[in-house]
Amino acid sequence: MLSLRQIGLAKVAAKALTPLDAGLVQGLRTGGTRNVRTFASSAVARNNITINLHQESFESYNCDVPSLEVDVSKEQLINMYKSMVVMRRMEMASDGLYKAKLIRGFCHLCTGQEAVAVGMETALTSDDKIITAYRCHGFTYMRGGSITSILAELLGRKAGISGGKGGSMHMFTPNFFGGNGIVGAQVPLGAGIAFAQKYLNHNAATFALYGDGASNQGQVFEAYNMAKLWDLPAVFVCENNRYGMGTAANRSSANTSYFKRGDYIPGLKVNGMDVLAVHKACAYAREWTTSGKGPLLLEMETYRYGGHSMSDPGTTYRTREEIQHMRSNNDPITGLKQRLLEFNVVTEDELKAIDKAARAEVDQAVEESKASPEPDLDTFWTEIYKKEAGIPFLRGREPEETHRY
């Protein structure tokens, strides 16, 4: 039974179950979302092929290992490849814009980690929720944000998905709750979203992502406890890219088996560099949580090619040889490309055409983003609180700077 306080909290969460009102995100108001993705629930099962994953794709803790057979259509495979290629191009463009000093402030790129966002999204439905930390550009794209709206947000322009006021770490779409700048803080928020889903009897799950660097935070374990106590449909996903900023995982964590950290919550370690393994694991996790078994913990073993952020060269705490080895042997795009050719899904020329189209699409988005004006200063006082909150005024940077509504 839920207590009165729990019911009250659920009602509050239910009202805020969608991260942003329809008119809040500038990118949504200006056509900043795309509608090209096919969710798992509506996938057309034609021209399907069965692919067997590597024996070491999964390792389980207090749960069964998913089947190594992945039944997937050729169309889905091509869309996965396209999504990862576009995502990498977008992040490469962001890298260039930052180095040209057109992007300022914090900027965390996901180059090398594309398989996590793409594999996860293709296993979910539009009703499922995702919340993550600040390495969020790829998830924003997969959850419906357009390339232009993402790049414009990085540039601080009006066409940005948050109106140019959020920047790299604060991007949202319906059913994507960001983009959160406080390390680990999104994990208990994810548990709260899952609580609202259970209270409202929604047949959906919440995937709350965090990095290995955030895994030792107390709030993460508090969220575990509440999720298991109430058997919430929460999937806690640790993106283990081996380094928390510049500190290797084994130097910061006494236990680096992150999928076992839930103790009373079953866990699964996944090859996060294989988009099909991620897809299979997330489909398994969604079925687990929505069937009433309670939360599940996933550890995605992945790798970022760049530094923690654009201010980090990424080579002072690891060797260039290590980075090159991962690129050469574990790259998620190259891995899927080999499968596409092996199963005669596409030809080399068709892959080149996809790559060329992705480059052109991103290049066009860069120019559109640059052409967008900066947001009006008056808008800086808007979209902070809901109008219904009745906030009479806001303080500015200095005591005498006050804006009254």
PDB file of C-alpha atoms in Angstrom, residues 51-71 115 119-120 123 259-260 267-285 296-301 339:
ATOM      1  CA  ILE A  51      22.130 -12.318 -36.000  1.00  0.00           C
ATOM      2  CA  ASN A  52      23.990 -14.200 -33.295  1.00  0.00           C
ATOM      3  CA  LEU A  53      25.799 -11.994 -30.801  1.00  0.00           C
ATOM      4  CA  HIS A  54      29.225 -12.778 -29.376  1.00  0.00           C
ATOM      5  CA  GLN A  55      29.214 -15.169 -26.414  1.00  0.00           C
ATOM      6  CA  GLU A  56      30.649 -12.464 -24.167  1.00  0.00           C
ATOM      7  CA  SER A  57      28.045  -9.828 -25.025  1.00  0.00           C
ATOM      8  CA  PHE A  58      26.358 -10.221 -21.629  1.00  0.00           C
ATOM      9  CA  GLU A  59      27.165 -11.159 -18.051  1.00  0.00           C
ATOM     10  CA  SER A  60      24.349 -11.434 -15.530  1.00  0.00           C
ATOM     11  CA  TYR A  61      23.847 -11.022 -11.796  1.00  0.00           C
ATOM     12  CA  ASN A  62      20.796 -12.674 -10.208  1.00  0.00           C
ATOM     13  CA  CYS A  63      18.938 -12.825 -13.529  1.00  0.00           C
ATOM     14  CA  ASP A  64      18.995 -14.820 -16.739  1.00  0.00           C
ATOM     15  CA  VAL A  65      21.152 -13.751 -19.661  1.00  0.00           C
ATOM     16  CA  PRO A  66      19.182 -12.555 -22.703  1.00  0.00           C
ATOM     17  CA  SER A  67      19.205 -14.713 -25.800  1.00  0.00           C
ATOM     18  CA  LEU A  68      22.177 -14.131 -28.069  1.00  0.00           C
ATOM     19  CA  GLU A  69      19.902 -14.270 -31.113  1.00  0.00           C
ATOM     20  CA  VAL A  70      18.706 -10.915 -32.418  1.00  0.00           C
ATOM     21  CA  ASP A  71      15.835 -10.940 -34.900  1.00  0.00           C
ATOM     22  CA  ALA A 115      25.744   2.477 -29.763  1.00  0.00           C
ATOM     23  CA  GLY A 119      20.556   0.632 -29.361  1.00  0.00           C
ATOM     24  CA  MET A 120      18.489   1.834 -26.418  1.00  0.00           C
ATOM     25  CA  ALA A 123      14.273  -1.086 -28.091  1.00  0.00           C
ATOM     26  CA  PHE A 259      26.079  -4.211 -12.722  1.00  0.00           C
ATOM     27  CA  LYS A 260      26.389  -5.939  -9.320  1.00  0.00           C
ATOM     28  CA  GLY A 267      22.029  -6.645 -13.044  1.00  0.00           C
ATOM     29  CA  LEU A 268      23.363  -7.211 -16.513  1.00  0.00           C
ATOM     30  CA  LYS A 269      26.693  -6.200 -18.037  1.00  0.00           C
ATOM     31  CA  VAL A 270      26.444  -5.380 -21.734  1.00  0.00           C
ATOM     32  CA  ASN A 271      28.910  -4.833 -24.556  1.00  0.00           C
ATOM     33  CA  GLY A 272      28.068  -1.163 -25.037  1.00  0.00           C
ATOM     34  CA  MET A 273      30.145  -0.949 -28.224  1.00  0.00           C
ATOM     35  CA  ASP A 274      27.752  -3.311 -30.036  1.00  0.00           C
ATOM     36  CA  VAL A 275      24.490  -1.594 -30.967  1.00  0.00           C
ATOM     37  CA  LEU A 276      22.652  -4.924 -31.308  1.00  0.00           C
ATOM     38  CA  ALA A 277      23.770  -6.097 -27.857  1.00  0.00           C
ATOM     39  CA  VAL A 278      22.528  -2.807 -26.404  1.00  0.00           C
ATOM     40  CA  HIS A 279      19.249  -3.177 -28.288  1.00  0.00           C
ATOM     41  CA  LYS A 280      18.743  -6.715 -26.991  1.00  0.00           C
ATOM     42  CA  ALA A 281      19.636  -5.784 -23.402  1.00  0.00           C
ATOM     43  CA  CYS A 282      17.324  -2.760 -23.338  1.00  0.00           C
ATOM     44  CA  ALA A 283      14.430  -4.762 -24.774  1.00  0.00           C
ATOM     45  CA  TYR A 284      15.088  -7.372 -22.064  1.00  0.00           C
ATOM     46  CA  ALA A 285      15.224  -4.675 -19.376  1.00  0.00           C
ATOM     47  CA  LEU A 296      17.039  -3.729 -13.184  1.00  0.00           C
ATOM     48  CA  LEU A 297      20.605  -2.460 -13.402  1.00  0.00           C
ATOM     49  CA  LEU A 298      22.495  -2.352 -16.707  1.00  0.00           C
ATOM     50  CA  GLU A 299      26.192  -1.661 -17.116  1.00  0.00           C
ATOM     51  CA  MET A 300      27.127  -0.541 -20.616  1.00  0.00           C
ATOM     52  CA  GLU A 301      30.823  -1.114 -21.216  1.00  0.00           C
ATOM     53  CA  ARG A 339      27.488  -6.938 -40.280  1.00  0.00           C
TER      54      ARG A 339
END
